[in-house]
Amino acid sequence: MKTAFQIFRRDVRRLLKNRAATLVMIGVCLLPSLYAWFNIYSNEDPYANTGNIYIAVASEDEGMKLEDGTTVNMGAQVIEQLKENKSIGWQFVDSSDEAINGVESGKYYAAVVIGDRFSESMFSIFSKGLENPTITYYENEKKNAIAPKITSKAKTAVQEQVNATFVSTLAEVMLKVNDVMVENEWIPAL
């Protein structure tokens, strides 16, 4: 054991005499630590600053006219709810072409386009059976390797907004239908 310490001391003395070797030794000791520290710090909370990730939102929904004469535009309602959501950098654009071109050019990380028959599809449960409302999602995977993982969070947020809007509108319509049926004495009041 004594011989091992002597060899170690001799090597350290020789290393300290050579400045280039000392600099390399310090670099080899510090760089992995710095790399680990920055990597751990950056991954501590990756969703904290997602407000800088721009996602275009466009609605082509034309809305629909209900039997009582009111016009309902579910796409506009979803957009209004997304405007309140500040966790993502939502960019509201006028057309789907503008959103898609922005994704292809790299201006936006992703785009969400609400289809033109979105409202009709949402209300199709009352008429001809359930028709799936279309929301098309585009993403630019080339712009950043991590962004698609974070924009999937935005996709989930849009789905949650649509589900919440659908449920609230469905409940509202059901209550109106119930009121009409009670007024016309088709069913007894609850």
mmCIF file of C-alpha atoms in Angstrom, residues 3 5 10 20 48-49 53 57 72 74 76 91 99 105 108-109 142 157 170 181 186:
data_model
loop_
_atom_site.group_PDB
_atom_site.id
_atom_site.type_symbol
_atom_site.label_atom_id
_atom_site.label_comp_id
_atom_site.label_asym_id
_atom_site.label_seq_id
_atom_site.Cartn_x
_atom_site.Cartn_y
_atom_site.Cartn_z
ATOM 1 C CA THR A 3 4.291 1.828 -2.702
ATOM 2 C CA PHE A 5 0.876 6.099 -2.346
ATOM 3 C CA ARG A 10 5.111 11.096 -7.814
ATOM 4 C CA ALA A 20 -0.929 21.610 -20.144
ATOM 5 C CA ALA A 48 -42.476 25.285 -17.096
ATOM 6 C CA ASN A 49 -41.710 27.459 -20.115
ATOM 7 C CA ILE A 53 -43.694 27.082 -28.045
ATOM 8 C CA VAL A 57 -54.903 27.287 -34.157
ATOM 9 C CA VAL A 72 -73.958 27.631 -32.638
ATOM 10 C CA MET A 74 -68.466 25.016 -31.528
ATOM 11 C CA ALA A 76 -65.310 29.386 -32.032
ATOM 12 C CA GLN A 91 -51.268 31.634 -32.100
ATOM 13 C CA ALA A 99 -51.492 27.550 -40.047
ATOM 14 C CA SER A 105 -41.887 27.199 -42.753
ATOM 15 C CA TYR A 108 -44.929 27.314 -35.579
ATOM 16 C CA TYR A 109 -44.002 24.043 -33.960
ATOM 17 C CA LYS A 142 -37.658 18.885 -38.066
ATOM 18 C CA ALA A 157 -55.169 20.218 -24.097
ATOM 19 C CA LEU A 170 -74.796 18.723 -24.789
ATOM 20 C CA MET A 181 -91.089 18.835 -24.031
ATOM 21 C CA TRP A 186 -95.157 15.684 -23.981
#
